[in-house]
Amino acid sequence: MDRIDTVKVPKNLPRPAAADVAKVLAVICSRRPRKETPLDRLRDRVLFETAYVCGARASEVCGLYVEDLDLRLDDEHVRIHGKGGSVRTVLLDDRGYVTLLKLYLARAGYTAGPLFRASINGRGGPLSYDAAHHRWQTYCAQACVEIDIHPLRHAHATELINAGVSIEAVRRRLGHASTETTQLYALLDDKVADAEIRAARRRRDRAAR
């Protein structure tokens, strides 16, 4: 028995769900919402899209304040407070998202305080994680999609990896303590992996000539 190799059980890898995320976001409201779109739906669209485009945890997004935003033109960033008191600054490089965020701030009239506020407690306090999770599940049901709130972060990380962003850059964006955790998200799409292999083979063939 001592000579038999130990069987290692592979870790369960998070599956990318970009298409599913897009379906749920579309159910909430459009990126170009109508004027009559209720503020709470606009808030929800911006909240969940913030988690998606920043690769942030839903709890981190619920805790954001207007003061965490830096919306200087062409250099927009958000400061995210993560686990263990860590703070990271994330680039907001999606122009459509930035436009929607600014529209939300204008509609809500927020210049300070919690960015995403509860609409039923009468105090304007931060929307709780439990409330956000419940609303996400409601929108998922409307979109006929089964996806938990956390894979918003998974999908973003996988998209970055497939776009050629380094593991270290993705690690910093997601706020991981080590690249080992980030590598769980590094699931290359089959087509992307095939393209890399073909490119490597062509380089090898050219060198052999």
Coordinates of N, CA and C in Angstrom, one line a residue:
M1 N 0.8 -1.2 0.0 CA 0.0 0.0 0.0 C 0.9 1.3 0.0
D2 N 2.1 1.2 0.6 CA 2.9 2.3 0.7 C 3.4 2.8 -0.7
R3 N 3.4 1.8 -1.7 CA 3.9 2.1 -3.0 C 2.8 2.7 -3.9
I4 N 1.6 2.7 -3.4 CA 0.5 3.2 -4.3 C 0.4 4.7 -4.1
D5 N 0.4 5.4 -5.3 CA 0.3 6.9 -5.2 C -1.0 7.4 -4.6
T6 N -0.9 8.4 -3.9 CA -2.1 9.1 -3.3 C -2.9 9.7 -4.4
V7 N -4.2 9.4 -4.3 CA -5.2 9.9 -5.3 C -5.5 11.4 -4.9
K8 N -5.3 12.3 -5.8 CA -5.6 13.7 -5.5 C -7.0 14.0 -6.2
V9 N -7.9 14.5 -5.3 CA -9.2 14.9 -5.8 C -9.1 16.4 -6.4
P10 N -9.4 16.6 -7.6 CA -9.3 17.9 -8.2 C -10.2 18.9 -7.6
K11 N -9.8 20.2 -7.4 CA -10.7 21.2 -6.9 C -11.8 21.4 -7.9
N12 N -13.0 21.8 -7.3 CA -14.1 22.2 -8.2 C -13.8 23.5 -8.8
L13 N -13.8 23.7 -10.1 CA -13.5 24.9 -10.7 C -14.8 25.7 -11.0
P14 N -14.8 27.0 -10.7 CA -15.9 27.8 -11.0 C -16.1 27.9 -12.5
R15 N -17.3 27.8 -13.0 CA -17.5 27.9 -14.4 C -17.9 29.3 -14.9
P16 N -17.3 29.7 -16.0 CA -17.7 31.1 -16.5 C -19.1 31.1 -16.9
A17 N -19.8 32.3 -16.7 CA -21.2 32.4 -17.0 C -21.5 33.8 -17.6
A18 N -20.7 34.3 -18.5 CA -20.9 35.6 -19.0 C -22.2 35.8 -19.7
A19 N -22.6 34.7 -20.5 CA -23.9 34.8 -21.2 C -25.0 34.9 -20.3
D20 N -25.0 34.1 -19.2 CA -26.0 34.0 -18.2 C -26.1 35.4 -17.5
V21 N -25.0 35.9 -17.2 CA -24.9 37.2 -16.5 C -25.6 38.3 -17.3
A22 N -25.3 38.3 -18.6 CA -25.9 39.3 -19.5 C -27.4 39.2 -19.6
K23 N -27.9 37.9 -19.6 CA -29.4 37.7 -19.6 C -30.0 38.3 -18.3
V24 N -29.4 38.1 -17.2 CA -30.0 38.6 -16.0 C -29.9 40.1 -15.9
L25 N -28.8 40.7 -16.3 CA -28.7 42.2 -16.3 C -29.7 42.8 -17.2
A26 N -29.9 42.2 -18.4 CA -30.9 42.7 -19.3 C -32.3 42.7 -18.8
V27 N -32.6 41.7 -17.9 CA -34.0 41.6 -17.3 C -34.2 42.8 -16.3
I28 N -33.1 43.2 -15.7 CA -33.3 44.3 -14.7 C -33.6 45.6 -15.4
C29 N -32.8 46.0 -16.3 CA -33.1 47.1 -17.1 C -32.0 47.3 -18.2
S30 N -32.2 48.1 -19.2 CA -31.3 48.3 -20.2 C -30.1 49.2 -19.7
R31 N -29.0 49.1 -20.5 CA -27.9 50.0 -20.2 C -28.3 51.5 -20.6
R32 N -29.3 51.6 -21.4 CA -29.9 52.9 -21.7 C -31.3 52.9 -21.2
P33 N -31.5 53.0 -19.9 CA -32.8 52.9 -19.3 C -33.8 54.0 -19.7
R34 N -35.0 53.7 -19.7 CA -36.0 54.7 -20.0 C -36.1 55.6 -18.7
K35 N -36.7 56.8 -19.0 CA -36.8 57.8 -17.9 C -37.7 57.3 -16.8
E36 N -38.7 56.4 -17.2 CA -39.7 55.9 -16.2 C -39.1 54.7 -15.4
T37 N -37.9 54.3 -15.7 CA -37.4 53.1 -15.0 C -37.3 53.4 -13.5
P38 N -37.9 52.6 -12.7 CA -37.8 52.9 -11.2 C -36.3 53.0 -10.7
L39 N -36.1 53.9 -9.8 CA -34.7 54.1 -9.3 C -34.2 52.8 -8.7
D40 N -35.0 52.0 -8.0 CA -34.5 50.8 -7.4 C -34.0 49.8 -8.4
R41 N -34.7 49.7 -9.6 CA -34.2 48.8 -10.7 C -32.9 49.3 -11.3
L42 N -32.8 50.7 -11.4 CA -31.6 51.3 -11.9 C -30.4 51.0 -11.0
R43 N -30.7 51.1 -9.7 CA -29.8 50.8 -8.6 C -29.3 49.4 -8.7
D44 N -30.2 48.5 -8.9 CA -29.9 47.1 -9.0 C -29.0 46.8 -10.2
R45 N -29.3 47.3 -11.3 CA -28.5 47.1 -12.5 C -27.1 47.6 -12.3
V46 N -26.9 48.8 -11.7 CA -25.6 49.3 -11.5 C -24.9 48.5 -10.4
L47 N -25.6 48.1 -9.4 CA -25.0 47.3 -8.3 C -24.4 46.0 -8.9
F48 N -25.2 45.2 -9.6 CA -24.7 43.9 -10.0 C -23.7 44.1 -11.2
E49 N -23.9 45.1 -12.0 CA -22.9 45.3 -13.0 C -21.5 45.8 -12.4
T50 N -21.6 46.5 -11.3 CA -20.4 46.9 -10.6 C -19.6 45.6 -10.2
A51 N -20.3 44.7 -9.6 CA -19.7 43.4 -9.2 C -19.1 42.7 -10.4
Y52 N -19.8 42.8 -11.5 CA -19.4 42.1 -12.7 C -18.1 42.7 -13.3
V53 N -18.2 44.0 -13.6 CA -17.1 44.7 -14.4 C -15.9 44.9 -13.5
C54 N -16.1 44.9 -12.2 CA -14.9 45.1 -11.3 C -14.4 43.8 -10.7
G55 N -15.1 42.7 -10.9 CA -14.7 41.4 -10.4 C -14.7 41.5 -8.8
A56 N -15.7 42.2 -8.3 CA -15.8 42.4 -6.9 C -16.8 41.5 -6.2
R57 N -16.6 41.2 -5.0 CA -17.6 40.4 -4.2 C -18.9 41.3 -4.0
A58 N -20.0 40.6 -4.0 CA -21.3 41.4 -3.8 C -21.3 42.1 -2.5
S59 N -20.7 41.5 -1.4 CA -20.6 42.2 -0.1 C -19.7 43.5 -0.2
E60 N -18.7 43.4 -1.0 CA -17.8 44.6 -1.2 C -18.6 45.7 -1.9
V61 N -19.4 45.3 -2.9 CA -20.1 46.4 -3.7 C -21.2 47.0 -2.8
C62 N -21.9 46.2 -2.0 CA -22.9 46.7 -1.1 C -22.3 47.7 -0.1
G63 N -21.0 47.6 0.2 CA -20.4 48.5 1.1 C -19.7 49.7 0.5
L64 N -19.9 49.9 -0.8 CA -19.3 51.1 -1.4 C -20.0 52.4 -1.0
Y65 N -19.2 53.4 -1.0 CA -19.7 54.8 -0.7 C -19.4 55.7 -2.0
V66 N -20.2 56.7 -2.1 CA -19.9 57.6 -3.3 C -18.5 58.1 -3.2
E67 N -18.0 58.3 -2.0 CA -16.6 58.8 -1.8 C -15.6 57.9 -2.3
D68 N -15.9 56.6 -2.6 CA -15.0 55.6 -3.1 C -14.8 55.8 -4.6
L69 N -15.6 56.6 -5.2 CA -15.5 56.7 -6.7 C -14.6 57.9 -7.0
D70 N -13.8 57.7 -8.1 CA -13.0 58.7 -8.7 C -13.4 58.7 -10.2
L71 N -14.3 59.7 -10.6 CA -14.8 59.7 -11.9 C -14.2 60.8 -12.8
R72 N -12.9 61.0 -12.6 CA -12.2 62.0 -13.5 C -12.2 61.3 -14.9
L73 N -12.5 62.2 -15.9 CA -12.7 61.7 -17.3 C -11.4 60.9 -17.7
D74 N -11.7 59.7 -18.3 CA -10.7 58.8 -18.9 C -9.7 58.3 -17.8
D75 N -10.0 58.4 -16.5 CA -9.2 57.9 -15.5 C -10.1 57.4 -14.3
E76 N -11.3 56.9 -14.7 CA -12.2 56.5 -13.6 C -11.8 55.3 -12.8
H77 N -11.9 55.4 -11.5 CA -11.5 54.3 -10.6 C -12.5 54.1 -9.5
V78 N -12.5 53.0 -8.8 CA -13.3 52.8 -7.6 C -12.4 52.2 -6.6
R79 N -12.5 52.6 -5.4 CA -11.7 52.1 -4.3 C -12.6 51.0 -3.6
I80 N -12.1 49.8 -3.5 CA -12.9 48.7 -3.0 C -12.3 48.2 -1.7
H81 N -13.1 48.1 -0.6 CA -12.6 47.6 0.7 C -12.9 46.1 0.8
G82 N -11.8 45.4 0.8 CA -12.0 43.9 0.8 C -11.8 43.2 2.1
K83 N -11.5 42.0 2.1 CA -11.3 41.1 3.3 C -10.1 41.6 4.1
G84 N -10.2 41.5 5.4 CA -9.1 41.7 6.3 C -8.6 43.2 6.2
G85 N -9.6 44.1 5.9 CA -9.2 45.5 5.9 C -8.4 45.9 4.7
S86 N -8.2 45.1 3.7 CA -7.5 45.4 2.5 C -8.3 46.4 1.6
V87 N -7.5 47.2 0.9 CA -8.2 48.2 0.0 C -7.5 48.1 -1.3
R88 N -8.2 48.0 -2.4 CA -7.6 48.0 -3.8 C -8.4 49.0 -4.6
T89 N -7.7 49.5 -5.6 CA -8.3 50.5 -6.5 C -8.4 49.8 -7.9
V90 N -9.6 49.8 -8.4 CA -10.0 49.1 -9.6 C -10.3 50.1 -10.7
L91 N -9.7 49.9 -11.9 CA -10.0 50.8 -13.0 C -11.4 50.5 -13.6
L92 N -12.1 51.5 -13.9 CA -13.4 51.4 -14.5 C -13.2 51.7 -16.0
D93 N -12.9 50.6 -16.7 CA -12.5 50.8 -18.1 C -13.6 50.5 -19.1
D94 N -14.9 50.3 -18.6 CA -16.0 50.0 -19.5 C -16.8 51.3 -19.6
R95 N -16.7 51.9 -20.8 CA -17.4 53.2 -21.0 C -18.9 53.2 -20.8
G96 N -19.5 52.1 -21.3 CA -21.0 52.0 -21.1 C -21.4 51.9 -19.7
Y97 N -20.6 51.2 -18.9 CA -20.9 51.0 -17.5 C -20.7 52.4 -16.8
V98 N -19.6 53.1 -17.1 CA -19.4 54.4 -16.5 C -20.5 55.4 -16.8
T99 N -21.0 55.4 -18.0 CA -22.1 56.2 -18.4 C -23.4 55.9 -17.5
L100 N -23.6 54.6 -17.4 CA -24.8 54.1 -16.6 C -24.6 54.5 -15.1
L101 N -23.4 54.4 -14.6 CA -23.1 54.8 -13.2 C -23.4 56.3 -13.0
K102 N -22.9 57.1 -13.9 CA -23.1 58.5 -13.8 C -24.6 58.9 -13.8
L103 N -25.3 58.2 -14.7 CA -26.8 58.4 -14.8 C -27.4 58.1 -13.5
Y104 N -27.0 56.9 -12.9 CA -27.6 56.5 -11.6 C -27.4 57.6 -10.5
L105 N -26.1 58.1 -10.5 CA -25.8 59.1 -9.5 C -26.6 60.4 -9.7
A106 N -26.8 60.7 -10.9 CA -27.6 61.9 -11.2 C -29.1 61.7 -10.8
R107 N -29.6 60.6 -11.2 CA -31.0 60.3 -10.9 C -31.3 60.2 -9.4
A108 N -30.3 59.6 -8.7 CA -30.5 59.4 -7.2 C -30.1 60.7 -6.5
G109 N -29.3 61.6 -7.1 CA -28.9 62.8 -6.4 C -27.9 62.6 -5.3
Y110 N -27.1 61.5 -5.4 CA -26.1 61.2 -4.4 C -24.8 61.9 -4.6
T111 N -24.3 62.6 -3.6 CA -23.0 63.2 -3.7 C -22.1 62.7 -2.6
A112 N -22.7 62.0 -1.6 CA -21.9 61.4 -0.5 C -22.7 60.3 0.1
G113 N -22.1 59.5 0.9 CA -22.8 58.4 1.6 C -22.8 57.1 0.8
P114 N -23.6 56.1 1.3 CA -23.7 54.8 0.6 C -24.1 54.9 -0.8
L115 N -23.4 54.2 -1.7 CA -23.7 54.2 -3.1 C -25.0 53.5 -3.5
F116 N -25.2 52.4 -2.8 CA -26.4 51.6 -3.0 C -27.2 51.5 -1.7
R117 N -28.4 52.2 -1.7 CA -29.1 52.4 -0.5 C -30.4 51.6 -0.5
A118 N -30.8 51.1 0.7 CA -32.0 50.3 0.8 C -33.2 51.3 0.6
S119 N -34.2 50.8 0.0 CA -35.3 51.7 -0.3 C -36.5 51.4 0.6
I120 N -36.4 50.5 1.6 CA -37.5 50.2 2.4 C -37.3 50.5 3.9
N121 N -36.0 50.8 4.3 CA -35.8 51.0 5.7 C -36.0 52.5 6.1
G122 N -36.1 53.4 5.2 CA -36.4 54.8 5.5 C -35.2 55.6 6.0
R123 N -34.1 54.9 6.1 CA -32.9 55.6 6.6 C -31.9 55.9 5.5
G124 N -32.0 55.2 4.4 CA -31.0 55.4 3.3 C -29.7 54.7 3.6
G125 N -29.7 53.7 4.5 CA -28.5 53.0 4.8 C -28.1 52.1 3.6
P126 N -26.9 51.5 3.7 CA -26.4 50.6 2.6 C -27.4 49.4 2.4
L127 N -27.6 49.0 1.2 CA -28.3 47.8 0.9 C -27.6 46.6 1.5
S128 N -28.2 45.7 2.2 CA -27.5 44.6 2.8 C -27.2 43.5 1.8
Y129 N -26.3 42.7 2.1 CA -25.9 41.6 1.2 C -27.1 40.7 1.0
D130 N -27.8 40.4 2.1 CA -29.0 39.5 2.0 C -30.0 40.0 1.1
A131 N -30.3 41.3 1.1 CA -31.3 41.9 0.3 C -30.8 41.9 -1.2
A132 N -29.5 42.2 -1.4 CA -29.0 42.1 -2.8 C -29.1 40.7 -3.3
H133 N -28.7 39.7 -2.5 CA -28.8 38.3 -2.9 C -30.2 37.9 -3.3
H134 N -31.2 38.3 -2.5 CA -32.6 38.0 -2.8 C -33.0 38.6 -4.1
R135 N -32.7 39.9 -4.3 CA -33.1 40.5 -5.5 C -32.4 39.9 -6.7
W136 N -31.1 39.5 -6.6 CA -30.4 38.8 -7.7 C -31.2 37.5 -8.1
Q137 N -31.6 36.7 -7.1 CA -32.3 35.5 -7.3 C -33.6 35.7 -8.0
T138 N -34.3 36.8 -7.6 CA -35.5 37.2 -8.2 C -35.3 37.5 -9.7
Y139 N -34.3 38.2 -10.1 CA -34.0 38.5 -11.5 C -33.6 37.3 -12.2
C140 N -32.9 36.4 -11.6 CA -32.4 35.2 -12.2 C -33.7 34.3 -12.6
A141 N -34.6 34.3 -11.7 CA -35.9 33.5 -12.0 C -36.6 34.1 -13.2
Q142 N -36.6 35.5 -13.3 CA -37.3 36.1 -14.4 C -36.6 35.8 -15.7
A143 N -35.2 35.7 -15.6 CA -34.4 35.4 -16.8 C -34.3 33.9 -17.1
C144 N -34.9 33.1 -16.3 CA -34.9 31.6 -16.5 C -33.4 31.2 -16.5
V145 N -32.6 31.7 -15.6 CA -31.2 31.4 -15.4 C -30.9 31.0 -14.0
E146 N -30.2 29.9 -13.8 CA -29.8 29.5 -12.5 C -28.3 29.8 -12.3
I147 N -28.0 30.9 -11.6 CA -26.7 31.3 -11.3 C -26.6 32.0 -10.0
D148 N -25.7 31.7 -9.1 CA -25.6 32.4 -7.9 C -25.0 33.8 -8.1
I149 N -25.0 34.6 -7.0 CA -24.5 35.9 -7.2 C -22.9 36.0 -7.3
H150 N -22.2 35.0 -6.7 CA -20.8 35.0 -6.7 C -20.2 34.8 -8.1
P151 N -20.8 34.0 -9.0 CA -20.2 33.8 -10.3 C -20.1 35.1 -11.2
L152 N -20.7 36.2 -10.8 CA -20.5 37.5 -11.5 C -19.0 37.7 -11.5
R153 N -18.3 37.5 -10.4 CA -16.9 37.7 -10.2 C -16.1 36.6 -11.0
H154 N -16.6 35.4 -11.0 CA -16.0 34.3 -11.8 C -15.9 34.7 -13.3
A155 N -17.1 35.1 -13.8 CA -17.2 35.4 -15.2 C -16.2 36.5 -15.6
H156 N -16.1 37.5 -14.8 CA -15.2 38.6 -15.1 C -13.8 38.2 -15.2
A157 N -13.4 37.4 -14.2 CA -12.0 36.9 -14.1 C -11.7 36.0 -15.3
T158 N -12.6 35.2 -15.7 CA -12.4 34.3 -16.9 C -12.2 35.1 -18.1
E159 N -13.1 36.1 -18.3 CA -13.0 37.0 -19.5 C -11.6 37.7 -19.6
L160 N -11.1 38.1 -18.5 CA -9.8 38.8 -18.5 C -8.7 37.8 -18.9
I161 N -8.8 36.6 -18.3 CA -7.8 35.6 -18.7 C -7.8 35.3 -20.1
N162 N -9.0 35.1 -20.7 CA -9.2 34.8 -22.1 C -8.7 36.0 -23.0
A163 N -8.8 37.2 -22.4 CA -8.3 38.3 -23.2 C -6.8 38.5 -23.2
G164 N -6.1 37.7 -22.4 CA -4.7 37.7 -22.3 C -4.1 38.5 -21.2
V165 N -5.0 38.9 -20.2 CA -4.5 39.6 -19.0 C -3.8 38.7 -18.1
S166 N -2.6 39.1 -17.6 CA -1.8 38.2 -16.8 C -2.5 37.8 -15.5
I167 N -2.1 36.6 -15.0 CA -2.7 36.1 -13.7 C -2.5 37.1 -12.6
E168 N -1.3 37.7 -12.5 CA -1.0 38.7 -11.5 C -1.9 39.9 -11.5
A169 N -2.2 40.4 -12.8 CA -3.0 41.6 -12.9 C -4.5 41.2 -12.5
V170 N -4.9 40.0 -12.8 CA -6.3 39.6 -12.4 C -6.3 39.4 -10.9
R171 N -5.2 38.9 -10.3 CA -5.2 38.7 -8.9 C -5.4 40.0 -8.1
R172 N -4.7 41.1 -8.6 CA -4.8 42.4 -8.0 C -6.2 42.9 -8.1
R173 N -6.8 42.7 -9.3 CA -8.1 43.3 -9.6 C -9.1 42.6 -8.7
L174 N -9.0 41.3 -8.4 CA -10.0 40.6 -7.6 C -9.7 40.7 -6.1
G175 N -8.5 41.1 -5.8 CA -8.1 41.2 -4.4 C -7.7 39.9 -3.7
H176 N -7.2 38.9 -4.5 CA -6.8 37.7 -3.9 C -5.4 37.9 -3.3
A177 N -5.2 37.1 -2.2 CA -3.9 37.1 -1.5 C -2.8 36.4 -2.3
S178 N -3.2 35.4 -3.1 CA -2.2 34.7 -3.8 C -2.7 34.3 -5.2
T179 N -1.8 34.1 -6.1 CA -2.2 33.8 -7.5 C -2.8 32.4 -7.6
E180 N -2.5 31.5 -6.6 CA -3.0 30.2 -6.6 C -4.6 30.2 -6.6
T181 N -5.1 31.1 -5.8 CA -6.6 31.3 -5.8 C -7.1 31.8 -7.2
T182 N -6.4 32.7 -7.8 CA -6.8 33.3 -9.0 C -6.7 32.3 -10.1
Q183 N -5.8 31.3 -10.1 CA -5.7 30.3 -11.1 C -6.9 29.5 -11.3
L184 N -7.7 29.4 -10.2 CA -9.0 28.6 -10.3 C -9.9 29.2 -11.3
Y185 N -9.7 30.5 -11.6 CA -10.6 31.2 -12.6 C -10.0 31.2 -14.0
A186 N -8.8 30.7 -14.1 CA -8.1 30.8 -15.4 C -8.6 29.6 -16.3
L187 N -9.8 29.6 -16.7 CA -10.3 28.6 -17.5 C -10.4 29.1 -18.9
L188 N -9.4 28.8 -19.7 CA -9.4 29.3 -21.1 C -10.5 28.7 -21.9
D189 N -11.2 29.5 -22.6 CA -12.1 29.0 -23.6 C -11.4 28.0 -24.6
D190 N -12.1 27.0 -25.0 CA -11.5 26.0 -25.9 C -11.0 26.7 -27.2
K191 N -11.7 27.7 -27.8 CA -11.2 28.3 -29.0 C -10.0 29.1 -28.7
V192 N -9.9 29.8 -27.5 CA -8.7 30.5 -27.2 C -7.5 29.6 -27.0
A193 N -7.8 28.5 -26.3 CA -6.7 27.5 -26.1 C -6.2 27.0 -27.4
D194 N -7.1 26.6 -28.3 CA -6.8 26.1 -29.6 C -6.0 27.1 -30.4
A195 N -6.3 28.4 -30.4 CA -5.6 29.4 -31.1 C -4.2 29.6 -30.6
E196 N -4.0 29.5 -29.3 CA -2.7 29.5 -28.7 C -1.8 28.4 -29.2
I197 N -2.4 27.2 -29.2 CA -1.7 26.0 -29.6 C -1.3 26.1 -31.1
R198 N -2.2 26.5 -31.9 CA -1.9 26.7 -33.4 C -0.8 27.7 -33.6
A199 N -0.9 28.8 -32.9 CA 0.1 29.9 -33.0 C 1.5 29.3 -32.6
A200 N 1.5 28.5 -31.5 CA 2.8 28.0 -31.1 C 3.4 27.0 -32.1
R201 N 2.5 26.2 -32.7 CA 2.9 25.2 -33.7 C 3.4 25.9 -34.9
R202 N 2.8 27.0 -35.3 CA 3.3 27.8 -36.5 C 4.7 28.4 -36.2
R203 N 4.8 28.9 -35.0 CA 6.2 29.4 -34.7 C 7.2 28.4 -34.7
R204 N 6.9 27.2 -34.2 CA 7.8 26.0 -34.2 C 8.2 25.6 -35.6
D205 N 7.1 25.5 -36.5 CA 7.3 25.1 -37.9 C 8.2 26.1 -38.6
R206 N 8.0 27.4 -38.4 CA 8.8 28.4 -39.0 C 10.3 28.3 -38.6
A207 N 10.5 28.1 -37.3 CA 11.8 28.0 -36.8 C 12.6 26.8 -37.3
A208 N 11.8 25.7 -37.7 CA 12.4 24.5 -38.1 C 12.8 24.5 -39.6
R209 N 12.3 25.5 -40.3 CA 12.6 25.7 -41.8 C 14.0 26.2 -42.0

